[in-house]
mmCIF file of C-alpha atoms and ligand atoms in Angstrom:
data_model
loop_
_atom_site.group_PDB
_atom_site.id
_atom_site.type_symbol
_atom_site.label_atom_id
_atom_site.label_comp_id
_atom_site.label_asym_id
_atom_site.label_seq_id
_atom_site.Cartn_x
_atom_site.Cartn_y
_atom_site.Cartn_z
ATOM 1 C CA UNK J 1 -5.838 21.859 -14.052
ATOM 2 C CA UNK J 2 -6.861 19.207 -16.890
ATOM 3 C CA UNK J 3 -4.734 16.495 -16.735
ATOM 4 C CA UNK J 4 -4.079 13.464 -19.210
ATOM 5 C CA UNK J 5 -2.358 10.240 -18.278
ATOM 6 C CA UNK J 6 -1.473 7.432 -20.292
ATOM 7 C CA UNK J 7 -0.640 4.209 -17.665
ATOM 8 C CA UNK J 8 0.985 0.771 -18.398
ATOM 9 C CA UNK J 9 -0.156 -2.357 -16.069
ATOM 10 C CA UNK J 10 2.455 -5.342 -16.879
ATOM 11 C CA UNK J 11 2.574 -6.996 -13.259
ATOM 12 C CA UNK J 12 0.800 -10.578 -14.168
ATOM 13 C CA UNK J 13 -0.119 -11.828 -17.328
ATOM 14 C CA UNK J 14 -2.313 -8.879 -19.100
ATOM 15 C CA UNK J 15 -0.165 -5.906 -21.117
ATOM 16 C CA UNK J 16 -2.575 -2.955 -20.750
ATOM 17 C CA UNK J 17 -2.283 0.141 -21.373
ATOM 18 C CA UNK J 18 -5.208 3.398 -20.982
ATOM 19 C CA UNK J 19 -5.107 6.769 -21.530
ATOM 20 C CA UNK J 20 -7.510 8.640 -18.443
ATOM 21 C CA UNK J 21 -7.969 12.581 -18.268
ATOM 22 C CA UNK J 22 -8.777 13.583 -14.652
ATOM 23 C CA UNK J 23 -8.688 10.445 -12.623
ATOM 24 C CA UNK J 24 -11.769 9.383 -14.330
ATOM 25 C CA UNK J 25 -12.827 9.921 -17.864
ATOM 26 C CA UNK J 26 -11.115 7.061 -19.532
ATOM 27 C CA UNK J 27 -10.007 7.509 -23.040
ATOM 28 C CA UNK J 28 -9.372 4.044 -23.803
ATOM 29 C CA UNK J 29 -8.152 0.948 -21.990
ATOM 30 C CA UNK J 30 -6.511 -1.380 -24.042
ATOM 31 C CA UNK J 31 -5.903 -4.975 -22.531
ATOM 32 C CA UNK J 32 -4.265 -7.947 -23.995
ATOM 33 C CA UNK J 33 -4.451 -11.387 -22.108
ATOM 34 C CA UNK J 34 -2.432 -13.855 -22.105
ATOM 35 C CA UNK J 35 -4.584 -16.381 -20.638
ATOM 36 C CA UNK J 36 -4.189 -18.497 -24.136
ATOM 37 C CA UNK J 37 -0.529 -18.804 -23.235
ATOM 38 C CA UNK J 38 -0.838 -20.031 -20.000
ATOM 39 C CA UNK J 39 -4.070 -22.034 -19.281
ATOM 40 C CA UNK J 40 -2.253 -25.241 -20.252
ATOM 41 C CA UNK J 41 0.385 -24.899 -17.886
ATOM 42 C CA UNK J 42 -2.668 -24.727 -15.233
ATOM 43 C CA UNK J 43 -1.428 -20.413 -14.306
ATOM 44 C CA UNK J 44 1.207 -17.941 -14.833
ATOM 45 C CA UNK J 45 4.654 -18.953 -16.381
ATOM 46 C CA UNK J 46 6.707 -15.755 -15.578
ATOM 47 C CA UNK J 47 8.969 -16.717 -18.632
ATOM 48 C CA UNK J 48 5.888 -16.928 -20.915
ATOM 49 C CA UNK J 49 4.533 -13.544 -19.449
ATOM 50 C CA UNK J 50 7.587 -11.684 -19.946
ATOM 51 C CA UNK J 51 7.847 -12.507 -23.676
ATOM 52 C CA UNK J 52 4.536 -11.786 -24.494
ATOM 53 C CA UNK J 53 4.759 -8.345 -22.607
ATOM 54 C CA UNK J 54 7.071 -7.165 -24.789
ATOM 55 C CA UNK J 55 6.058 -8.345 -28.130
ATOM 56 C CA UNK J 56 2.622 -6.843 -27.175
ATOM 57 C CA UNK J 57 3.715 -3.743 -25.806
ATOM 58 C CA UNK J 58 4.318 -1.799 -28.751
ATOM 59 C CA UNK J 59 0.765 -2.761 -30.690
ATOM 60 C CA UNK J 60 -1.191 -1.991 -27.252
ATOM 61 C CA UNK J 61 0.286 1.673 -26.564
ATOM 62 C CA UNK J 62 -0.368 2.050 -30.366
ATOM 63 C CA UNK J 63 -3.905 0.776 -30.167
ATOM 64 C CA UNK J 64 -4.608 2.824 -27.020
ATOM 65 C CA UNK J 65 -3.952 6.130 -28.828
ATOM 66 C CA UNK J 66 -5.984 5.465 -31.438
ATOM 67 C CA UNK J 67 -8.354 4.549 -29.663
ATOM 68 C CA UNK J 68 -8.126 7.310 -27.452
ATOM 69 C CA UNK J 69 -7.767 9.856 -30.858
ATOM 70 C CA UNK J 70 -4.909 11.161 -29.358
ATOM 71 C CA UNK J 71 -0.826 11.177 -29.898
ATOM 72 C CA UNK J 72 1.784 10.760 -27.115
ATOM 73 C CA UNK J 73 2.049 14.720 -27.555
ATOM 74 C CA UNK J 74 -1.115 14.716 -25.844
ATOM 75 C CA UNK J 75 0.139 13.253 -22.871
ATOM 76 C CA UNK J 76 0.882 15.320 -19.102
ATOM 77 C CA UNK J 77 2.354 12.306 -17.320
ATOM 78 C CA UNK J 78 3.234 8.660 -17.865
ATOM 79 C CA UNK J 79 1.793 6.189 -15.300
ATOM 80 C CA UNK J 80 3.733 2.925 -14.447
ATOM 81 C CA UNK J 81 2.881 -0.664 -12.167
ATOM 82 C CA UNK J 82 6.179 -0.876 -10.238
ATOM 83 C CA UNK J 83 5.228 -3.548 -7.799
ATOM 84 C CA UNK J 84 3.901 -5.834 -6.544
ATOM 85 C CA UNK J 85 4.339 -8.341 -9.537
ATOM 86 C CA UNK J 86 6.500 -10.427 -11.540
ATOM 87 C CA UNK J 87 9.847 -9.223 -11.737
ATOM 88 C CA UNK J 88 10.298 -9.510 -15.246
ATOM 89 C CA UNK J 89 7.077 -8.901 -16.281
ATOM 90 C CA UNK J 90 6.754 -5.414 -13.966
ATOM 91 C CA UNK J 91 10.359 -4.572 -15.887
ATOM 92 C CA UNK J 92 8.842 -4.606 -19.405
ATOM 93 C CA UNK J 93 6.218 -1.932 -17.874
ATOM 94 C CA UNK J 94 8.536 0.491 -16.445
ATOM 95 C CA UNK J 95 11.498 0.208 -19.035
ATOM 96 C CA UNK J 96 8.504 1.373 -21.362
ATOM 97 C CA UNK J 97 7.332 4.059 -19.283
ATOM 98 C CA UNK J 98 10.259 5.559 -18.506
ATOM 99 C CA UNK J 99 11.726 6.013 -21.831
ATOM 100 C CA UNK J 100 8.214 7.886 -23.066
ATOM 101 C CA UNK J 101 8.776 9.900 -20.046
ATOM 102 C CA UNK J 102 12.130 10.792 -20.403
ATOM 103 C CA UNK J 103 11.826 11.237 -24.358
ATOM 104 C CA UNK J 104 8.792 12.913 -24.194
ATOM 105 C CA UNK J 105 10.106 15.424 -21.203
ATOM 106 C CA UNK J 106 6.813 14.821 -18.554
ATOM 107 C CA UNK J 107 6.969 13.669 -14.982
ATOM 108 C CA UNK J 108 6.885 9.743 -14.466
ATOM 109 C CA UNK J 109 4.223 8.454 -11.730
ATOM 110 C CA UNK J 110 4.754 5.394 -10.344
ATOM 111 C CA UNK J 111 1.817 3.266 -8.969
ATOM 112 C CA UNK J 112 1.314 0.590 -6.330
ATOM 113 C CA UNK J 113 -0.641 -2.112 -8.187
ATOM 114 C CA UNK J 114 -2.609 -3.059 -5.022
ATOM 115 C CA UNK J 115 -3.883 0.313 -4.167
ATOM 116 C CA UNK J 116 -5.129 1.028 -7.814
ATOM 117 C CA UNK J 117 -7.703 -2.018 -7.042
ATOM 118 C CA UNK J 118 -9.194 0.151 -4.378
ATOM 119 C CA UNK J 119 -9.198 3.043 -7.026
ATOM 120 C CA UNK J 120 -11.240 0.883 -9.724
ATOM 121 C CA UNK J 121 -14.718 1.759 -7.329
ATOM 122 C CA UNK J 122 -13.973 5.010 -7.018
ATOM 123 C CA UNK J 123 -13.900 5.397 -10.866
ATOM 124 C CA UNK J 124 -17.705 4.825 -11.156
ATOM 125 C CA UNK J 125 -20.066 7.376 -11.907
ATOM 126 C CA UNK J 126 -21.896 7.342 -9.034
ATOM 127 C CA UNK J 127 -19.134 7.394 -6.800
ATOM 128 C CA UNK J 128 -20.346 9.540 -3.049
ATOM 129 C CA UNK J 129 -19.033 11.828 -1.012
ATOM 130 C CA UNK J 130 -19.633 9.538 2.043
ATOM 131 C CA UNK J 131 -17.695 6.630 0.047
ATOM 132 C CA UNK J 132 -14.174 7.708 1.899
ATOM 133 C CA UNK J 133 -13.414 6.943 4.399
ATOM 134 C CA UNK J 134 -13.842 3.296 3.406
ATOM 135 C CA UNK J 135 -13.225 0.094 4.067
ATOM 136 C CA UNK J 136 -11.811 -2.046 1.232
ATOM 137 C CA UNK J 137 -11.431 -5.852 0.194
ATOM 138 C CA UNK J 138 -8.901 -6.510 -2.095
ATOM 139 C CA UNK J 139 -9.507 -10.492 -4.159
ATOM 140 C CA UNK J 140 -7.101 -11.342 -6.525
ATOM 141 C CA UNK J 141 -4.478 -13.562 -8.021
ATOM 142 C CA UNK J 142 -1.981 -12.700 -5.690
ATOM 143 C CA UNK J 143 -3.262 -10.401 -3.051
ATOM 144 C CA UNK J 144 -5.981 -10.803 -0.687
ATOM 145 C CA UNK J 145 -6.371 -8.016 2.107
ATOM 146 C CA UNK J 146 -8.767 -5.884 4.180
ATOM 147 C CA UNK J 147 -7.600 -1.771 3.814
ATOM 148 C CA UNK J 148 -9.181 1.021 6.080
ATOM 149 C CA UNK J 149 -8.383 3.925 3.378
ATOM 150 C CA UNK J 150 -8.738 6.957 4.965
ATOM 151 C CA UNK J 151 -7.972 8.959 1.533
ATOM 152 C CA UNK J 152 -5.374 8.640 -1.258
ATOM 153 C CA UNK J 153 -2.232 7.262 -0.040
ATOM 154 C CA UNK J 154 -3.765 7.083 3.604
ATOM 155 C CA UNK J 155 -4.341 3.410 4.566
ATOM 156 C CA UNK J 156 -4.137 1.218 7.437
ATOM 157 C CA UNK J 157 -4.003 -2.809 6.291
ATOM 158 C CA UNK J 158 -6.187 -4.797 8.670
ATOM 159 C CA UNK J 159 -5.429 -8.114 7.420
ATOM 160 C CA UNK J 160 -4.445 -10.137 4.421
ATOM 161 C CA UNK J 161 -3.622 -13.383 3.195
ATOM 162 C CA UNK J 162 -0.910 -15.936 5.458
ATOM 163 C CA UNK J 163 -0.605 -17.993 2.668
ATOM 164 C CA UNK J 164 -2.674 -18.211 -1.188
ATOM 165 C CA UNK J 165 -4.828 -15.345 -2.338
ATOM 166 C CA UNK J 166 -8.650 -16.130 -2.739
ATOM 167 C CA UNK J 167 -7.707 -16.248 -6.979
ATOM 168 C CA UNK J 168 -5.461 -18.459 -6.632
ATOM 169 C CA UNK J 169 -7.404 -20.623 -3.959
ATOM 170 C CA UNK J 170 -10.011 -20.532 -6.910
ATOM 171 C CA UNK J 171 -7.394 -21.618 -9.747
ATOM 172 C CA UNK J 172 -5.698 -24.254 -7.864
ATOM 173 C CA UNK J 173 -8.867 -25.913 -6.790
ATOM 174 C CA UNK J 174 -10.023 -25.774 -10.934
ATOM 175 C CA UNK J 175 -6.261 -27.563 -11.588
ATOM 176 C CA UNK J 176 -7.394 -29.758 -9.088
ATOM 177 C CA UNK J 177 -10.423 -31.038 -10.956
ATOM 178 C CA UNK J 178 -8.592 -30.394 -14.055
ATOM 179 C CA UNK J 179 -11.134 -28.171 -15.242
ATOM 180 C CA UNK J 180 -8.880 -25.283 -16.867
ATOM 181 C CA UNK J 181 -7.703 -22.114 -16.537
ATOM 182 C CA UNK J 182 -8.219 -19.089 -14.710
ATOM 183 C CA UNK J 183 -10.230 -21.320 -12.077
ATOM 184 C CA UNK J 184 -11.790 -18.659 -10.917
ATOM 185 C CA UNK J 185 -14.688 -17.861 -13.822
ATOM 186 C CA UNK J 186 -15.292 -21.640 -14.527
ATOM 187 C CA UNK J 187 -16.198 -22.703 -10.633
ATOM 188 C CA UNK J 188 -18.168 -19.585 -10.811
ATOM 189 C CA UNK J 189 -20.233 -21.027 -13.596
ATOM 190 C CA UNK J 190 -20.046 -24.604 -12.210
ATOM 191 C CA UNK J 191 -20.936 -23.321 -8.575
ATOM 192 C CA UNK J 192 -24.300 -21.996 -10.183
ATOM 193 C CA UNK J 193 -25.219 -25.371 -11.318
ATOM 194 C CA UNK J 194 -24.170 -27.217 -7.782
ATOM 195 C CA UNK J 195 -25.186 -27.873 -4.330
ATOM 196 C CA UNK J 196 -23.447 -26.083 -1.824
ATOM 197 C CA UNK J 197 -25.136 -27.977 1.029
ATOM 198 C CA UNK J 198 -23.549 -31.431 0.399
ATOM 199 C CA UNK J 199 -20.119 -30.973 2.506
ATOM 200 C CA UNK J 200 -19.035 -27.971 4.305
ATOM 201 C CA UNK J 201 -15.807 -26.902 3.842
ATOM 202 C CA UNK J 202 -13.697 -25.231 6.983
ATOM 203 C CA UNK J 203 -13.280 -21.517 6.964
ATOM 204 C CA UNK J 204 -9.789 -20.187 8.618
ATOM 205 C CA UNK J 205 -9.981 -18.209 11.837
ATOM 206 C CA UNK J 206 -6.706 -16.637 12.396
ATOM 207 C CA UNK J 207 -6.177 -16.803 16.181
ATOM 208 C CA UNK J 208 -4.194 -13.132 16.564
ATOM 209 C CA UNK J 209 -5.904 -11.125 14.060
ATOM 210 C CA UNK J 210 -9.522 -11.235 13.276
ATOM 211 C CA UNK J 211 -9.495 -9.631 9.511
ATOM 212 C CA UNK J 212 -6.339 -12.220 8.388
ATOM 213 C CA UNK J 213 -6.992 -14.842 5.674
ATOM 214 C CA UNK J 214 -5.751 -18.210 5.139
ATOM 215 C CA UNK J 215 -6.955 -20.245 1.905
ATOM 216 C CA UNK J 216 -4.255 -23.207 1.805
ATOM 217 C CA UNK J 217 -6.442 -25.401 4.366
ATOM 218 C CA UNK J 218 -9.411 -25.208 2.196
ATOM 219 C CA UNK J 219 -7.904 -25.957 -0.913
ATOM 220 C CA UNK J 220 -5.950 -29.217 0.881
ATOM 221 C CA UNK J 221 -9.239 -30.294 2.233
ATOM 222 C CA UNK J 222 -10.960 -29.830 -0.884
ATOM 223 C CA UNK J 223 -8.168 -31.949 -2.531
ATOM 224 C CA UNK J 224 -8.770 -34.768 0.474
ATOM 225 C CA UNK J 225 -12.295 -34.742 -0.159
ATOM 226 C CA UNK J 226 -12.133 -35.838 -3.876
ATOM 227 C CA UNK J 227 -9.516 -37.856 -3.225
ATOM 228 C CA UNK J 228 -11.572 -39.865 -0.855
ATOM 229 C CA UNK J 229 -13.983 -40.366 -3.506
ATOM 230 C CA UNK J 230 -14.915 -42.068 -6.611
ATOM 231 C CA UNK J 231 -16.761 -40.021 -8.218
ATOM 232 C CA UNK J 232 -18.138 -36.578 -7.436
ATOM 233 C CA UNK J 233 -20.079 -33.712 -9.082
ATOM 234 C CA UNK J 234 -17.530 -31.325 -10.255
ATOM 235 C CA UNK J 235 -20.628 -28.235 -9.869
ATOM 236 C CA UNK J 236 -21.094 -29.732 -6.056
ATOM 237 C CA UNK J 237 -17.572 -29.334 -4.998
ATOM 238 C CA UNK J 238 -17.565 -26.278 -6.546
ATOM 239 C CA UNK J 239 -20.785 -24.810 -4.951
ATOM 240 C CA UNK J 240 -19.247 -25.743 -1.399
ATOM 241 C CA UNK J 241 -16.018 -24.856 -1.729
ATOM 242 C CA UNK J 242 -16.857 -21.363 -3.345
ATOM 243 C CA UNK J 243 -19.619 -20.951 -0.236
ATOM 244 C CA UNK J 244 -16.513 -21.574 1.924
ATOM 245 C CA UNK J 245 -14.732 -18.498 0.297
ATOM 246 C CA UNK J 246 -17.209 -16.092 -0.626
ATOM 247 C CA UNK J 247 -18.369 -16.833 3.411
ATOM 248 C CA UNK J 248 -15.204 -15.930 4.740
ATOM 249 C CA UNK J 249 -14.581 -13.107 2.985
ATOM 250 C CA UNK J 250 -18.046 -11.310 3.565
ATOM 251 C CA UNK J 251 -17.930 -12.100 7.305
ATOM 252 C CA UNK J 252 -14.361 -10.711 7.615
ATOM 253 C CA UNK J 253 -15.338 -7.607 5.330
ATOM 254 C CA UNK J 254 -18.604 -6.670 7.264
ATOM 255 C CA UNK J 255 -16.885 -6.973 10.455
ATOM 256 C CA UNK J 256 -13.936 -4.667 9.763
ATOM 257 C CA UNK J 257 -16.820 -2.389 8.717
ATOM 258 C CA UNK J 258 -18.270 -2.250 11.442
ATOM 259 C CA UNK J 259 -15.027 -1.697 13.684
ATOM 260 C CA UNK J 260 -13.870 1.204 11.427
ATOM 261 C CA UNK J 261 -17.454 2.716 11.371
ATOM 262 C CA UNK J 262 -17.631 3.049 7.692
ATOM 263 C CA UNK J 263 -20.796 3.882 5.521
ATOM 264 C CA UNK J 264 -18.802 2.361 2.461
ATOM 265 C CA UNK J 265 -17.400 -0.927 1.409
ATOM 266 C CA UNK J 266 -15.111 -1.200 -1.730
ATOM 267 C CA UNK J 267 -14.328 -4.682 -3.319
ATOM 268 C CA UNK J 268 -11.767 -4.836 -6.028
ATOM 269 C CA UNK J 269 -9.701 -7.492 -7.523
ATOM 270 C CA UNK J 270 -10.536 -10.067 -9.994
ATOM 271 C CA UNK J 271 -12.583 -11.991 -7.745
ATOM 272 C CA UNK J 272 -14.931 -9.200 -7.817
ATOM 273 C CA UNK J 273 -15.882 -10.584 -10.605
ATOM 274 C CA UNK J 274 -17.713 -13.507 -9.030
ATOM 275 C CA UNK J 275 -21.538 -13.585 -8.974
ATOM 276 C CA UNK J 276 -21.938 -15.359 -6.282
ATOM 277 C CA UNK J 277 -19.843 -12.826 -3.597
ATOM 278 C CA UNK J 278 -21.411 -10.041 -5.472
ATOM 279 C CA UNK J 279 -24.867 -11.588 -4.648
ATOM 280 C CA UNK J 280 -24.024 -12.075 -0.835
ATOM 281 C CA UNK J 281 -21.818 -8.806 -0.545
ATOM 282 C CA UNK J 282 -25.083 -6.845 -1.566
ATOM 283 C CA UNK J 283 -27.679 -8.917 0.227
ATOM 284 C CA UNK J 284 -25.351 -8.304 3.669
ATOM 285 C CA UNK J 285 -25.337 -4.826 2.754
ATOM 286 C CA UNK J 286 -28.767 -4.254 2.691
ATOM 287 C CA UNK J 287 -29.018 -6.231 6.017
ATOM 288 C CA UNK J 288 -27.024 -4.010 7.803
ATOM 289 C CA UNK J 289 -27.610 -0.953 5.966
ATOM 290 C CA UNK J 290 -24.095 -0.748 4.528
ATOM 291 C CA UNK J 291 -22.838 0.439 0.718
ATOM 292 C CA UNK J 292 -21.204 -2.155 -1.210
ATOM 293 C CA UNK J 293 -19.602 -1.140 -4.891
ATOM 294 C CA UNK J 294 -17.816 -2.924 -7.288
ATOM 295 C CA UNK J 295 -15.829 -1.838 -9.919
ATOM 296 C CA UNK J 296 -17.552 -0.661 -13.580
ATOM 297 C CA UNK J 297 -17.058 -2.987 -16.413
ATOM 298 C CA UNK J 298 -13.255 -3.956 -17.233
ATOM 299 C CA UNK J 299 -11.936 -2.332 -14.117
ATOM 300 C CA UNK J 300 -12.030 -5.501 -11.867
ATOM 301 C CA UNK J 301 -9.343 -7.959 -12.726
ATOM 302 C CA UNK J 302 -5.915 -6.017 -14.227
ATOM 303 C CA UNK J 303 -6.086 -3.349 -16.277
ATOM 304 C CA UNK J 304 -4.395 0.376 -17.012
ATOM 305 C CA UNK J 305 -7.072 2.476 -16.354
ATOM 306 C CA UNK J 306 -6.859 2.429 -12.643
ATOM 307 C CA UNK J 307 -3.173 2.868 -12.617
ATOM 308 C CA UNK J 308 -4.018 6.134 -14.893
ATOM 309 C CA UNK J 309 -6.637 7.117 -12.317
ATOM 310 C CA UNK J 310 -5.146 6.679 -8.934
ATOM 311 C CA UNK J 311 -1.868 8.627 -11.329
ATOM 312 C CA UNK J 312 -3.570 12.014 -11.824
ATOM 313 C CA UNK J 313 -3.992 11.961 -7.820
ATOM 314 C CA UNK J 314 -0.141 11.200 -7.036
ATOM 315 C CA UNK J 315 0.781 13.564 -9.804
ATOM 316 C CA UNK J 316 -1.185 16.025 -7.894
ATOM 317 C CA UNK J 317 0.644 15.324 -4.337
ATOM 318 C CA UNK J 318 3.594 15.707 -5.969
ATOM 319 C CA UNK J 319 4.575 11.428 -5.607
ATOM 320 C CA UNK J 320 6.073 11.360 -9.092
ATOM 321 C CA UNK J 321 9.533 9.749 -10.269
ATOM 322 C CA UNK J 322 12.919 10.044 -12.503
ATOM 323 C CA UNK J 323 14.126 7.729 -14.352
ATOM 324 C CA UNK J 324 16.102 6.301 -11.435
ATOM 325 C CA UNK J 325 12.821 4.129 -10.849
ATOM 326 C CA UNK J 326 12.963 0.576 -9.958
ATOM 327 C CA UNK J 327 10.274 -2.723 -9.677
ATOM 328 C CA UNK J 328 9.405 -3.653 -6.438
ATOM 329 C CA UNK J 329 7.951 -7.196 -6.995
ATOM 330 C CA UNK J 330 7.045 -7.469 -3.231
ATOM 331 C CA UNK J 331 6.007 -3.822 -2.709
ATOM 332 C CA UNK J 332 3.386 -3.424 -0.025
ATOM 333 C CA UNK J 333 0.501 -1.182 0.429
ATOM 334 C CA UNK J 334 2.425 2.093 1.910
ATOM 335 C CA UNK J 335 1.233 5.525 2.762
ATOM 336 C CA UNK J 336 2.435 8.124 0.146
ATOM 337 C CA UNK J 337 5.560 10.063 1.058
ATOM 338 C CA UNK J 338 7.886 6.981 0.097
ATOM 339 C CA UNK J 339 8.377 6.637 -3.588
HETATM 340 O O1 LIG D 401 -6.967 -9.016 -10.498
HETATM 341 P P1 LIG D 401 -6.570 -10.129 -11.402
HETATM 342 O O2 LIG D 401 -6.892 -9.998 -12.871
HETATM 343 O O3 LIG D 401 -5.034 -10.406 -11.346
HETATM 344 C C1 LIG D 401 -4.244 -10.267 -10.218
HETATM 345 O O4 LIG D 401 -3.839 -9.112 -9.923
HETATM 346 O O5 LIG D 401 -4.057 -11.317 -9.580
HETATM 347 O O6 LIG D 401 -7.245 -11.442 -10.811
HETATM 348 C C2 LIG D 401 -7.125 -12.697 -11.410
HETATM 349 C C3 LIG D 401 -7.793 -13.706 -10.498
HETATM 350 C C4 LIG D 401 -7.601 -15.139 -10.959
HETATM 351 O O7 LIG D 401 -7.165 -15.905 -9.860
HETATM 352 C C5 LIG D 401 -9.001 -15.563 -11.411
HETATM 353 O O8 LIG D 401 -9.250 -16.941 -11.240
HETATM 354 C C6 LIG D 401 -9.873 -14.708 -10.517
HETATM 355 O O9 LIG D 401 -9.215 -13.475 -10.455
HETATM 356 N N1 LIG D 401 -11.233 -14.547 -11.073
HETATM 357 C C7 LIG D 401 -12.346 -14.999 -10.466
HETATM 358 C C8 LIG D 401 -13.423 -14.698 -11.331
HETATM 359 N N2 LIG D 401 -12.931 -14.065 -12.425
HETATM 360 C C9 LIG D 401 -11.580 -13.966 -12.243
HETATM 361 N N3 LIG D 401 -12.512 -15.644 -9.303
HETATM 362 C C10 LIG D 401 -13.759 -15.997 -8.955
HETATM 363 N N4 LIG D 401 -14.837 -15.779 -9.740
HETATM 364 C C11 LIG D 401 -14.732 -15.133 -10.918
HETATM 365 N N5 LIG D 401 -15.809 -14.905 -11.676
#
């Protein structure tokens, strides 16, 4: 049966809100940043973020029908971020979605943030049958982990991060170099323009399990290294440190791969985004006769659409919610069953 979802994503620092019929026709996804706010701080001030969620709440559902043509009347289910995230932030979300469930009398889904990154590939349009079982990378802000996802709400985490995400990794080295913020865009662009040969960064090996992650040694040596010098090419550091990264990640991603079997790789997260892991991510794929997909335009970094997506799923299994719902700011990637 048809199904129409509008979803609210408040767990960082972008209010968005989408409207999505079927898992995968979106109607609109609205999303307002709030990068203005917080690049001169250097990243997120949860303060800041909660604020502007709420004054920009309102004006996004609004702008989200309309775009969409459609009134809350319209709406089957309301879709909610209720972890992992910023405490306040995730609270503006889910006060929201609650009261349009309960005044508009439809079931209330909540979502798990991390898992609707996965679900960003798989609202492509040339999404496989032989795409799941797959084996998914997950680069953002705040998360940074290797899923075997056997279906919907059937996962197995390989590894993730010990200490920062690969985002953050990226902004903290831009603060570094005081070159703005999110880091992760601008050393994109500078890495383009730099030479990744002239110092070699390490890359982590995590002694007990293979598909882990560690970023803080890299950033500290990066931070040594221009310390040690005078001057120094701000595209050159970038260009080694970001070969450091995007290395780790595709060796760590191919090899899980290749232990699970899996036809299908699935990178989501706002580090997605970067051109030069999207370059060696395809070029390794080809090598070893692997499929690698990214998510379709404005479905990488945060936004509603997925959380309306990977919805009309858990509204199908039956994983919805009353209005006894709560944040989980530290919620982990679980299999469906516990709400
Ligand atoms: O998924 P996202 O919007 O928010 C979280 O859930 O964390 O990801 C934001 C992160 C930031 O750390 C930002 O620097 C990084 O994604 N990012 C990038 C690029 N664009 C955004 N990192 C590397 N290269 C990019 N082009």
């Amino acid at each position: 049966m048809s199904k129409t979802i509008l979803a609210i994503e408040s767990s960082c620092d972008e209010t968005s809100i989408s409207i999505v019929k079927d898992g995968v026709h979106i109607l609109s996804n609205v999303i307002a940043s709030q990068i203005d706010l917080h690049s001169r701080f250097g990243g997120v001030v949860p303060e800041i973020a909660c604020r502007a969620h709420e004054e920009a709440i309102l004006p996004v559902l609004q702008e989200s029908l309309d775009k969409a043509q459609l009134t809350l009347q319209d709406m089957d289910a309301i879709a909610v971020t209720y972890g992992p995230g910023l405490i306040g932030a995730l609270l503006v979300g889910v006060s929201a979605a609650k009261s349009l469930a309960q005044s508009l009398d439809i079931p209330l889904i909540p979502v798990n943030h991390i898992e609707s990154h996965v679900y960003a590939n798989f609202m492509r349009d040339d999404v496989l049958d032989t795409d799941m079982p797959c084996v998914s990378l997950i680069v953002s802000g705040g998360n940074t982990l290797l899923v075997y996802v056997k279906g919907w709400g059937d996962y197995e985490i390989m590894g993730q991060t010990r200490d920062d995400a690969a985002g953050e990794a990226y902004d903290k080295v831009a603060k570094m170099m005081n070159l703005g913020y999110p880091g992760g865009p601008i050393i994109d662009q500078l890495a383009q323009k730099g030479d990744a040969s002239l110092k070699k960064f390490p890359r982590a090996r995590i002694k007990d399990n293979p598909y882990a992650f560690s970023f803080s040694g890299l950033k500290t040596a990066v931070l040594y290294y221009i310390e040690g010098l005078e001057t120094y090419k701000v595209e050159d550091v970038a260009a080694s440190f970001q070969e450091a990264v995007v290395g780790v990640l595709v060796d760590k991603t191919f090899k899980a791969a290749k232990a699970k079997q899996v036809s299908h790789i699935a990178v989501g997260g706002g580090v997605a985004l970067n051109s030069e892991l999207r370059k060696a991510f395809q070029a390794k794929a080809e090598e070893e006769g692997l499929r690698v997909s990214f998510p379709g335009k404005g479905l990488s970094a945060d936004n509603a659409a997925m959380i309306a997506g990977l919805a009309y799923h858990r509204l199908l299994a039956g994983q919805v919610s009353d209005v006894s719902l709560d944040v989980d700011p530290s919620l982990p990637l679980r299999n469906w069953g516990t709400v």
